[in-house]
Amino acid sequence: METNFGNKYLKLILLHIILGVICFLLPVLTKLYSLIVFGGGLWYVIKNKNRNLEVLQVAAYITGIEVFFRMTNGMHITEYAKYSIMIFMVVGMFYDGIKKSSVIYFFFILLLLPGIFVGVNNLRFDTNVRKAIAFNISGPVCLGVSAIYCMARDISFQQLKQVLIAMTLPIATTTTYIFLFTPSVKDVVTNTQSNFEASGGYGPNQVSTILGLGMFLFFVQLLLNSKDKLTTAVNTILLVIVSYRAIVTFSRGGVMTGLAMIGFLSISTFFILNAQAKMRLIFYGIIGLILSAAIWEYSSQETGGMIDKRYANKNASGVEKESQLSGRETLMSTEIQMFMENPFLGVGVGKNKEYREELTGIEAASHNEITRMVAEHGMFGIFAFIILVTTPLFRFLANTRNIFIISFVVFWALTINHAAMRLAAPAFVYALSLLNVKFTQENETVVHRE
């Protein structure tokens, strides 16, 4: 049984690496790929009547593939991933209904509505109102809809692992494409700024975010699903490669988030293991530290030491930068000022970019979802954020054996602090923390190898 699983998983990984190569050679195919993912996913769910929570598998796959479609211009609409995930969550509700406790996230979505109305009235005439509002509100709404479906929904530990595998596979495609786009990092690194060339030609912040998530996901495969030597070797190699490419994007947020997720998962797992399994996990932890040092040393050599300066917050000349957050402090401070001036309703969804330009002359979108919500939604944004923080805490207290909850919430919390909700990933991963994970065997989470 385990051997069959390993063979199937390795074949799927190989298929997704091949897809990365094909789409690099024939980029036009990515638009077809995105249609197949949505249409094929819908057929898959309907065919199985969502008996095994197929909507979560498809939504997880879309979460993992979003950055690839963005960097290859494979999406037919800008917010393809968020809208697709919302559609699948609604389909899931059609088959399975919702829990009474999900009413809290209906309330969360209602709290977002006043800010939308204010934004419609406040945005300038020359602004594309639909795009401005959709850009800022699609992430929170995607989170709300996903949370409504996932809230207190029973899922077996095995089903949850299948969901995580579905999210893992397309990251192999993304990493393959990035390697083909820039085979030699050494040739494109000239300073300590976030590097588009080393990020597949797309935004380093978003690429770092998804590769950081990939670090965690391949660690999960290594920890829980590598039952034979070949699968263990493949997952180790992929974890190393994904970690390296995440580091050399020169965007620190995704890497630090991935490491934090791995750390919390390791701690959560450690406390539920027996003594023998704990020693085994400690051994793997030591191996992991050695690998991490090797990856960093290689990254340092390939970037001519620039990556060391980047993480030390220095410029190419070795001079420490004034800003610790790449200038994000300015964006956050202006958003706090917007809230102070408009504490009740906020400035309105989509207005923060225009308001900031009027205040400072800086034309830039928010990178921090917390200050954005407060600025654009006022007190309603504060209440909405309180719901987001406290609800997973209560879920954890109700399901303490779910080793993933803390890591999922950490991903959401850290990602929205450096990349807002540009991607669907923080919304969907947050929703996964609300699931009620069922264990059919006492030793299901025990780390073991043959």
CSV table of C-alpha atoms in Angstrom, one decimal:
chain,number,residue,atom,x,y,z
A,1,MET,CA,0.0,0.0,0.0
A,2,GLU,CA,2.7,2.4,1.0
A,3,THR,CA,4.9,1.4,-2.0
A,4,ASN,CA,1.9,2.1,-4.4
A,5,PHE,CA,1.4,5.5,-2.8
A,6,GLY,CA,5.1,6.3,-3.2
A,7,ASN,CA,5.1,5.3,-6.8
A,8,LYS,CA,2.0,7.3,-7.6
A,9,TYR,CA,3.4,10.4,-5.8
A,10,LEU,CA,6.8,10.2,-7.7
A,11,LYS,CA,5.0,9.8,-11.0
A,12,LEU,CA,2.9,12.9,-10.3
A,13,ILE,CA,6.0,14.9,-9.2
A,14,LEU,CA,7.7,13.9,-12.5
A,15,LEU,CA,4.7,14.9,-14.5
A,16,HIS,CA,4.7,18.3,-12.9
A,17,ILE,CA,8.4,18.8,-13.6
A,18,ILE,CA,7.7,17.9,-17.2
A,19,LEU,CA,4.8,20.4,-17.3
A,20,GLY,CA,7.2,23.1,-16.2
A,21,VAL,CA,9.6,22.2,-19.1
A,22,ILE,CA,6.8,22.1,-21.6
A,23,CYS,CA,5.3,25.4,-20.5
A,24,PHE,CA,8.7,27.1,-20.6
A,25,LEU,CA,9.2,25.9,-24.2
A,26,LEU,CA,5.6,26.7,-25.2
A,27,PRO,CA,4.3,29.5,-22.9
A,28,VAL,CA,1.1,29.8,-24.8
A,29,LEU,CA,0.0,26.5,-23.3
A,30,THR,CA,-0.3,27.9,-19.8
A,31,LYS,CA,-3.6,29.6,-20.7
A,32,LEU,CA,-4.9,26.2,-21.8
A,33,TYR,CA,-3.4,24.7,-18.6
A,34,SER,CA,-5.3,27.1,-16.4
A,35,LEU,CA,-8.6,26.3,-18.2
A,36,ILE,CA,-7.9,22.5,-17.7
A,37,VAL,CA,-7.2,23.0,-14.0
A,38,PHE,CA,-10.5,24.8,-13.5
A,39,GLY,CA,-12.7,22.7,-15.8
A,40,GLY,CA,-11.0,19.4,-14.9
A,41,GLY,CA,-11.3,20.3,-11.2
A,42,LEU,CA,-15.0,21.0,-11.5
A,43,TRP,CA,-15.5,17.7,-13.4
A,44,TYR,CA,-13.5,15.9,-10.7
A,45,VAL,CA,-15.6,17.3,-7.9
A,46,ILE,CA,-19.0,16.7,-9.6
A,47,LYS,CA,-18.0,13.2,-10.7
A,48,ASN,CA,-17.2,12.2,-7.1
A,49,LYS,CA,-20.0,14.4,-5.5
A,50,ASN,CA,-17.3,15.7,-3.2
A,51,ARG,CA,-17.4,12.5,-1.1
A,52,ASN,CA,-13.7,12.9,-0.1
A,53,LEU,CA,-13.7,16.7,0.0
A,54,GLU,CA,-12.4,17.0,-3.5
A,55,VAL,CA,-13.1,20.7,-3.5
A,56,LEU,CA,-10.3,21.2,-1.0
A,57,GLN,CA,-7.9,19.2,-3.2
A,58,VAL,CA,-8.7,21.3,-6.2
A,59,ALA,CA,-8.6,24.6,-4.3
A,60,ALA,CA,-5.2,23.5,-2.8
A,61,TYR,CA,-3.9,22.8,-6.3
A,62,ILE,CA,-5.0,26.2,-7.5
A,63,THR,CA,-3.3,27.8,-4.5
A,64,GLY,CA,0.0,26.0,-5.4
A,65,ILE,CA,-0.2,26.8,-9.1
A,66,GLU,CA,-1.3,30.5,-8.9
A,67,VAL,CA,2.2,32.1,-9.0
A,68,PHE,CA,3.2,29.9,-12.0
A,69,PHE,CA,0.2,31.1,-13.9
A,70,ARG,CA,1.0,34.7,-13.0
A,71,MET,CA,4.6,34.5,-14.1
A,72,THR,CA,3.7,32.8,-17.4
A,73,ASN,CA,0.6,35.0,-18.1
A,74,GLY,CA,-1.5,31.9,-18.0
A,75,MET,CA,-4.6,33.4,-16.3
A,76,HIS,CA,-7.6,34.7,-18.3
A,77,ILE,CA,-8.5,37.1,-15.4
A,78,THR,CA,-6.3,38.7,-12.9
A,79,GLU,CA,-7.8,37.1,-9.8
A,80,TYR,CA,-8.2,33.7,-11.4
A,81,ALA,CA,-7.1,31.8,-8.2
A,82,LYS,CA,-9.2,33.7,-5.7
A,83,TYR,CA,-12.4,33.6,-7.8
A,84,SER,CA,-11.8,29.9,-8.7
A,85,ILE,CA,-11.3,28.9,-5.0
A,86,MET,CA,-14.5,30.8,-4.0
A,87,ILE,CA,-16.4,29.0,-6.7
A,88,PHE,CA,-15.2,25.6,-5.5
A,89,MET,CA,-16.0,26.5,-1.9
A,90,VAL,CA,-19.5,27.3,-2.9
A,91,VAL,CA,-19.8,24.0,-4.8
A,92,GLY,CA,-18.6,22.3,-1.7
A,93,MET,CA,-21.3,24.0,0.3
A,94,PHE,CA,-23.9,22.8,-2.2
A,95,TYR,CA,-22.8,19.2,-1.6
A,96,ASP,CA,-22.0,19.3,2.2
A,97,GLY,CA,-23.8,22.3,3.6
A,98,ILE,CA,-22.1,24.4,6.3
A,99,LYS,CA,-21.8,24.3,10.1
A,100,LYS,CA,-23.7,26.6,12.4
A,101,SER,CA,-20.4,27.9,13.8
A,102,SER,CA,-19.5,29.3,10.3
A,103,VAL,CA,-21.9,32.2,11.0
A,104,ILE,CA,-18.9,34.1,12.4
A,105,TYR,CA,-17.4,34.3,8.9
A,106,PHE,CA,-20.6,35.5,7.4
A,107,PHE,CA,-20.4,38.3,10.0
A,108,PHE,CA,-16.7,38.9,8.9
A,109,ILE,CA,-17.8,39.4,5.3
A,110,LEU,CA,-20.6,41.7,6.4
A,111,LEU,CA,-18.0,43.8,8.2
A,112,LEU,CA,-16.2,44.4,4.8
A,113,LEU,CA,-19.3,45.8,3.1
A,114,PRO,CA,-19.3,49.4,4.5
A,115,GLY,CA,-15.7,49.9,3.3
A,116,ILE,CA,-16.7,48.8,-0.2
A,117,PHE,CA,-19.5,51.4,-0.3
A,118,VAL,CA,-17.2,54.1,1.0
A,119,GLY,CA,-14.6,53.2,-1.6
A,120,VAL,CA,-17.1,53.4,-4.5
A,121,ASN,CA,-18.0,56.9,-3.4
A,122,ASN,CA,-14.5,58.1,-2.6
A,123,LEU,CA,-12.4,56.8,-5.5
A,124,ARG,CA,-11.4,59.3,-8.2
A,125,PHE,CA,-13.2,59.5,-11.5
A,126,ASP,CA,-10.2,58.4,-13.4
A,127,THR,CA,-9.8,55.2,-11.3
A,128,ASN,CA,-11.0,51.9,-12.5
A,129,VAL,CA,-13.3,51.4,-9.5
A,130,ARG,CA,-14.0,47.7,-10.1
A,131,LYS,CA,-10.3,46.8,-10.4
A,132,ALA,CA,-9.3,49.0,-7.5
A,133,ILE,CA,-11.8,47.4,-5.2
A,134,ALA,CA,-11.3,43.8,-6.5
A,135,PHE,CA,-7.6,44.1,-6.0
A,136,ASN,CA,-8.0,44.9,-2.3
A,137,ILE,CA,-11.1,43.0,-1.3
A,138,SER,CA,-10.9,39.7,-3.3
A,139,GLY,CA,-8.3,38.3,-0.8
A,140,PRO,CA,-10.4,38.9,2.4
A,141,VAL,CA,-13.6,37.7,0.6
A,142,CYS,CA,-11.8,34.6,-0.6
A,143,LEU,CA,-10.7,34.0,3.0
A,144,GLY,CA,-14.2,34.5,4.3
A,145,VAL,CA,-15.9,32.1,1.8
A,146,SER,CA,-13.2,29.5,2.3
A,147,ALA,CA,-13.5,29.8,6.1
A,148,ILE,CA,-17.3,29.4,5.9
A,149,TYR,CA,-16.8,26.1,4.1
A,150,CYS,CA,-13.9,24.8,6.3
A,151,MET,CA,-15.2,26.0,9.7
A,152,ALA,CA,-15.4,22.9,12.0
A,153,ARG,CA,-15.7,20.6,9.0
A,154,ASP,CA,-14.6,17.0,9.7
A,155,ILE,CA,-11.7,15.7,7.7
A,156,SER,CA,-9.5,12.7,8.3
A,157,PHE,CA,-5.8,13.1,8.8
A,158,GLN,CA,-5.3,11.1,5.6
A,159,GLN,CA,-7.6,13.4,3.6
A,160,LEU,CA,-5.8,16.5,4.9
A,161,LYS,CA,-2.5,15.0,3.8
A,162,GLN,CA,-4.0,14.5,0.3
A,163,VAL,CA,-5.0,18.2,0.3
A,164,LEU,CA,-1.4,19.1,1.1
A,165,ILE,CA,0.0,16.8,-1.6
A,166,ALA,CA,-2.3,18.6,-4.1
A,167,MET,CA,-0.8,21.9,-3.1
A,168,THR,CA,2.7,20.5,-3.2
A,169,LEU,CA,2.7,19.2,-6.8
A,170,PRO,CA,2.4,22.4,-8.8
A,171,ILE,CA,5.3,24.0,-6.8
A,172,ALA,CA,7.5,21.5,-8.5
A,173,THR,CA,6.3,23.0,-11.8
A,174,THR,CA,6.9,26.5,-10.6
A,175,THR,CA,10.4,25.7,-9.4
A,176,THR,CA,11.3,23.9,-12.7
A,177,TYR,CA,10.2,26.9,-14.7
A,178,ILE,CA,12.2,29.3,-12.5
A,179,PHE,CA,15.3,27.2,-13.0
A,180,LEU,CA,14.9,27.2,-16.8
A,181,PHE,CA,14.2,30.9,-16.8
A,182,THR,CA,17.4,31.7,-14.9
A,183,PRO,CA,19.7,28.6,-14.8
A,184,SER,CA,22.6,30.7,-13.4
A,185,VAL,CA,21.8,33.0,-10.5
A,186,LYS,CA,25.4,34.2,-10.5
A,187,ASP,CA,24.8,36.0,-13.8
A,188,VAL,CA,21.8,38.1,-12.6
A,189,VAL,CA,22.8,39.2,-9.1
A,190,THR,CA,24.4,42.6,-9.0
A,191,ASN,CA,23.0,44.1,-5.7
A,192,THR,CA,20.9,43.2,-2.7
A,193,GLN,CA,17.5,44.2,-4.0
A,194,SER,CA,14.7,41.7,-4.6
A,195,ASN,CA,15.6,40.0,-7.8
A,196,PHE,CA,13.0,39.6,-10.6
A,197,GLU,CA,15.4,37.7,-12.9
A,198,ALA,CA,16.0,35.0,-10.3
A,199,SER,CA,12.3,34.9,-9.6
A,200,GLY,CA,11.1,33.7,-13.0
A,201,GLY,CA,10.6,37.3,-14.2
A,202,TYR,CA,7.7,37.8,-11.7
A,203,GLY,CA,7.5,39.6,-8.4
A,204,PRO,CA,10.1,38.3,-6.0
A,205,ASN,CA,7.8,38.9,-3.0
A,206,GLN,CA,5.1,36.6,-4.4
A,207,VAL,CA,7.5,34.0,-5.7
A,208,SER,CA,9.3,33.9,-2.3
A,209,THR,CA,5.9,33.5,-0.6
A,210,ILE,CA,4.9,30.4,-2.6
A,211,LEU,CA,8.4,28.9,-2.5
A,212,GLY,CA,8.5,29.4,1.3
A,213,LEU,CA,5.2,27.6,1.4
A,214,GLY,CA,6.8,25.0,-0.8
A,215,MET,CA,9.6,24.5,1.7
A,216,PHE,CA,7.0,23.7,4.3
A,217,LEU,CA,5.1,21.4,2.0
A,218,PHE,CA,8.1,19.3,0.9
A,219,PHE,CA,9.1,19.1,4.5
A,220,VAL,CA,5.7,17.7,5.3
A,221,GLN,CA,6.1,15.1,2.5
A,222,LEU,CA,9.5,14.2,3.9
A,223,LEU,CA,8.2,14.0,7.5
A,224,LEU,CA,4.9,12.2,6.9
A,225,ASN,CA,4.8,10.6,3.4
A,226,SER,CA,8.3,9.3,2.6
A,227,LYS,CA,8.0,5.7,3.5
A,228,ASP,CA,10.8,4.4,1.3
A,229,LYS,CA,14.3,5.4,0.4
A,230,LEU,CA,13.5,6.7,-3.1
A,231,THR,CA,10.7,8.9,-2.0
A,232,THR,CA,12.7,10.2,0.9
A,233,ALA,CA,15.6,11.1,-1.5
A,234,VAL,CA,13.3,12.8,-4.0
A,235,ASN,CA,11.6,14.9,-1.3
A,236,THR,CA,14.9,15.8,0.3
A,237,ILE,CA,16.3,17.0,-3.1
A,238,LEU,CA,13.2,19.0,-3.9
A,239,LEU,CA,13.2,20.6,-0.4
A,240,VAL,CA,16.8,21.6,-1.0
A,241,ILE,CA,16.2,23.0,-4.5
A,242,VAL,CA,13.0,24.9,-3.5
A,243,SER,CA,14.8,26.4,-0.4
A,244,TYR,CA,17.7,27.5,-2.6
A,245,ARG,CA,15.5,29.2,-5.2
A,246,ALA,CA,13.4,30.8,-2.4
A,247,ILE,CA,16.5,32.3,-0.9
A,248,VAL,CA,17.9,33.7,-4.1
A,249,THR,CA,14.8,35.7,-4.9
A,250,PHE,CA,16.3,38.1,-2.3
A,251,SER,CA,12.8,38.5,-0.8
A,252,ARG,CA,13.2,37.5,2.8
A,253,GLY,CA,9.5,37.2,3.9
A,254,GLY,CA,8.7,33.9,2.2
A,255,VAL,CA,11.8,32.2,3.4
A,256,MET,CA,11.4,33.3,7.0
A,257,THR,CA,7.7,32.3,6.9
A,258,GLY,CA,8.6,28.8,5.5
A,259,LEU,CA,11.2,28.3,8.3
A,260,ALA,CA,8.7,29.4,10.9
A,261,MET,CA,6.1,27.0,9.6
A,262,ILE,CA,8.6,24.1,9.7
A,263,GLY,CA,9.7,25.0,13.2
A,264,PHE,CA,6.1,25.1,14.6
A,265,LEU,CA,5.2,21.8,12.8
A,266,SER,CA,8.3,20.1,14.3
A,267,ILE,CA,7.4,21.3,17.8
A,268,SER,CA,3.8,20.3,17.4
A,269,THR,CA,4.8,16.9,16.1
A,270,PHE,CA,7.4,16.3,18.8
A,271,PHE,CA,4.9,16.6,21.7
A,272,ILE,CA,2.7,13.8,20.4
A,273,LEU,CA,5.4,11.3,19.5
A,274,ASN,CA,6.6,8.4,21.6
A,275,ALA,CA,10.2,8.4,22.9
A,276,GLN,CA,11.7,6.5,20.0
A,277,ALA,CA,10.0,8.6,17.4
A,278,LYS,CA,11.1,11.8,19.3
A,279,MET,CA,14.8,10.6,18.9
A,280,ARG,CA,14.2,10.0,15.2
A,281,LEU,CA,12.7,13.5,14.8
A,282,ILE,CA,15.7,15.0,16.6
A,283,PHE,CA,18.0,13.1,14.2
A,284,TYR,CA,16.2,14.5,11.2
A,285,GLY,CA,16.4,17.9,12.7
A,286,ILE,CA,20.2,17.7,13.0
A,287,ILE,CA,20.4,16.6,9.3
A,288,GLY,CA,18.1,19.5,8.4
A,289,LEU,CA,20.4,22.0,10.1
A,290,ILE,CA,23.4,20.6,8.3
A,291,LEU,CA,21.5,20.8,5.0
A,292,SER,CA,20.4,24.4,5.8
A,293,ALA,CA,24.0,25.4,6.4
A,294,ALA,CA,25.0,23.9,3.1
A,295,ILE,CA,22.2,25.5,1.2
A,296,TRP,CA,23.1,28.9,2.6
A,297,GLU,CA,26.8,28.5,1.9
A,298,TYR,CA,26.0,27.6,-1.7
A,299,SER,CA,23.6,30.5,-2.0
A,300,SER,CA,26.2,32.8,-0.7
A,301,GLN,CA,28.8,31.6,-3.2
A,302,GLU,CA,26.3,31.9,-6.1
A,303,THR,CA,25.4,35.4,-5.2
A,304,GLY,CA,28.9,36.6,-4.5
A,305,GLY,CA,28.0,37.2,-0.8
A,306,MET,CA,25.2,39.5,-1.7
A,307,ILE,CA,22.6,37.3,0.0
A,308,ASP,CA,24.5,37.6,3.3
A,309,LYS,CA,24.3,41.4,3.0
A,310,ARG,CA,20.6,41.2,2.1
A,311,TYR,CA,19.7,39.3,5.3
A,312,ALA,CA,22.0,41.5,7.3
A,313,ASN,CA,20.0,44.5,5.9
A,314,LYS,CA,23.0,46.0,4.1
A,315,ASN,CA,23.4,47.3,0.5
A,316,ALA,CA,25.8,46.0,-2.0
A,317,SER,CA,28.6,48.1,-0.5
A,318,GLY,CA,28.0,46.6,2.9
A,319,VAL,CA,26.4,49.7,4.4
A,320,GLU,CA,23.5,49.1,6.7
A,321,LYS,CA,20.2,50.3,5.3
A,322,GLU,CA,18.1,52.8,7.2
A,323,SER,CA,14.9,50.8,6.6
A,324,GLN,CA,14.5,47.4,8.2
A,325,LEU,CA,11.4,46.5,6.1
A,326,SER,CA,12.5,47.7,2.6
A,327,GLY,CA,10.5,50.9,3.0
A,328,ARG,CA,7.3,49.3,4.1
A,329,GLU,CA,7.3,51.3,7.4
A,330,THR,CA,6.3,54.4,5.3
A,331,LEU,CA,3.4,52.6,3.8
A,332,MET,CA,2.2,51.3,7.2
A,333,SER,CA,2.6,54.7,8.9
A,334,THR,CA,0.5,56.4,6.2
A,335,GLU,CA,-2.2,53.8,6.6
A,336,ILE,CA,-2.3,54.3,10.4
A,337,GLN,CA,-2.6,58.0,9.7
A,338,MET,CA,-5.6,57.3,7.4
A,339,PHE,CA,-7.2,55.4,10.2
A,340,MET,CA,-6.6,58.2,12.7
A,341,GLU,CA,-8.3,60.6,10.3
A,342,ASN,CA,-11.1,58.3,9.4
A,343,PRO,CA,-11.5,56.0,12.4
A,344,PHE,CA,-15.1,54.8,12.0
A,345,LEU,CA,-15.6,53.9,8.3
A,346,GLY,CA,-12.0,54.2,7.0
A,347,VAL,CA,-11.1,55.8,3.7
A,348,GLY,CA,-12.8,53.0,1.7
A,349,VAL,CA,-11.6,49.9,-0.2
A,350,GLY,CA,-9.1,50.8,-2.8
A,351,LYS,CA,-8.6,54.4,-1.7
A,352,ASN,CA,-5.5,53.9,0.4
A,353,LYS,CA,-3.2,54.0,-2.7
A,354,GLU,CA,-4.7,57.3,-3.8
A,355,TYR,CA,-4.8,58.7,-0.3
A,356,ARG,CA,-1.1,57.9,0.2
A,357,GLU,CA,-0.2,59.6,-3.0
A,358,GLU,CA,-2.0,62.7,-1.9
A,359,LEU,CA,-0.3,62.6,1.6
A,360,THR,CA,3.3,61.7,0.5
A,361,GLY,CA,3.5,61.7,-3.3
A,362,ILE,CA,4.3,57.9,-3.1
A,363,GLU,CA,2.3,55.8,-5.4
A,364,ALA,CA,2.3,52.3,-4.0
A,365,ALA,CA,-0.1,49.6,-3.0
A,366,SER,CA,-0.2,48.3,0.6
A,367,HIS,CA,2.1,45.4,1.6
A,368,ASN,CA,0.5,44.9,5.0
A,369,GLU,CA,-3.1,43.5,5.2
A,370,ILE,CA,-3.5,44.5,8.9
A,371,THR,CA,-2.9,48.2,8.4
A,372,ARG,CA,-4.7,48.2,5.0
A,373,MET,CA,-7.9,46.8,6.7
A,374,VAL,CA,-7.7,49.3,9.4
A,375,ALA,CA,-7.1,52.2,7.0
A,376,GLU,CA,-9.8,51.2,4.5
A,377,HIS,CA,-12.4,49.8,6.8
A,378,GLY,CA,-11.8,51.7,10.1
A,379,MET,CA,-13.4,50.2,13.2
A,380,PHE,CA,-15.1,47.6,11.1
A,381,GLY,CA,-11.6,46.4,9.9
A,382,ILE,CA,-10.5,46.1,13.6
A,383,PHE,CA,-13.5,43.9,14.4
A,384,ALA,CA,-12.9,41.8,11.3
A,385,PHE,CA,-9.3,41.3,12.2
A,386,ILE,CA,-10.2,40.3,15.8
A,387,ILE,CA,-12.4,37.5,14.3
A,388,LEU,CA,-9.5,36.3,12.2
A,389,VAL,CA,-7.1,36.1,15.1
A,390,THR,CA,-9.4,34.6,17.8
A,391,THR,CA,-11.4,32.0,15.8
A,392,PRO,CA,-8.4,29.7,14.9
A,393,LEU,CA,-7.3,29.9,18.6
A,394,PHE,CA,-10.6,28.4,19.7
A,395,ARG,CA,-10.3,25.8,17.0
A,396,PHE,CA,-6.9,24.8,18.3
A,397,LEU,CA,-8.2,24.4,21.8
A,398,ALA,CA,-11.0,22.2,20.4
A,399,ASN,CA,-8.6,20.1,18.2
A,400,THR,CA,-5.2,20.2,19.9
A,401,ARG,CA,-3.9,17.1,18.1
A,402,ASN,CA,-4.1,18.8,14.8
A,403,ILE,CA,-0.3,19.4,14.3
A,404,PHE,CA,-0.9,21.8,11.3
A,405,ILE,CA,-3.1,24.5,12.9
A,406,ILE,CA,-0.3,26.7,14.3
A,407,SER,CA,1.8,26.5,11.1
A,408,PHE,CA,-1.2,27.4,8.9
A,409,VAL,CA,-2.1,30.4,11.0
A,410,VAL,CA,1.6,31.5,11.2
A,411,PHE,CA,1.7,31.4,7.3
A,412,TRP,CA,-1.3,33.6,7.1
A,413,ALA,CA,-0.1,36.0,9.8
A,414,LEU,CA,3.4,36.4,8.5
A,415,THR,CA,2.5,36.5,4.8
A,416,ILE,CA,-0.1,39.3,5.2
A,417,ASN,CA,2.5,41.4,7.0
A,418,HIS,CA,4.9,41.5,4.1
A,419,ALA,CA,2.8,40.6,1.0
A,420,ALA,CA,-0.7,41.6,2.0
A,421,MET,CA,-3.2,39.2,0.2
A,422,ARG,CA,-1.9,39.5,-3.3
A,423,LEU,CA,-2.1,35.7,-3.6
A,424,ALA,CA,-4.9,33.3,-2.7
A,425,ALA,CA,-2.4,31.3,-0.5
A,426,PRO,CA,-2.8,33.1,2.8
A,427,ALA,CA,-6.6,33.0,2.5
A,428,PHE,CA,-6.9,29.3,1.7
A,429,VAL,CA,-4.2,28.2,4.1
A,430,TYR,CA,-5.9,30.2,6.9
A,431,ALA,CA,-9.1,28.4,6.2
A,432,LEU,CA,-7.4,25.0,6.5
A,433,SER,CA,-6.7,25.8,10.1
A,434,LEU,CA,-10.4,25.7,10.8
A,435,LEU,CA,-10.9,22.1,9.8
A,436,ASN,CA,-11.7,19.5,12.4
A,437,VAL,CA,-9.1,16.8,11.8
A,438,LYS,CA,-10.1,13.3,12.8
A,439,PHE,CA,-7.5,10.6,13.6
A,440,THR,CA,-8.6,7.0,12.9
A,441,GLN,CA,-5.4,5.5,14.6
A,442,GLU,CA,-3.6,6.7,17.6
A,443,ASN,CA,-0.2,6.5,15.8
A,444,GLU,CA,-1.2,8.2,12.6
A,445,THR,CA,1.1,11.2,13.1
A,446,VAL,CA,4.1,9.1,14.3
A,447,VAL,CA,7.2,9.7,12.1
A,448,HIS,CA,8.6,6.4,10.8
A,449,ARG,CA,10.6,5.0,7.9
A,450,GLU,CA,11.0,1.5,6.6
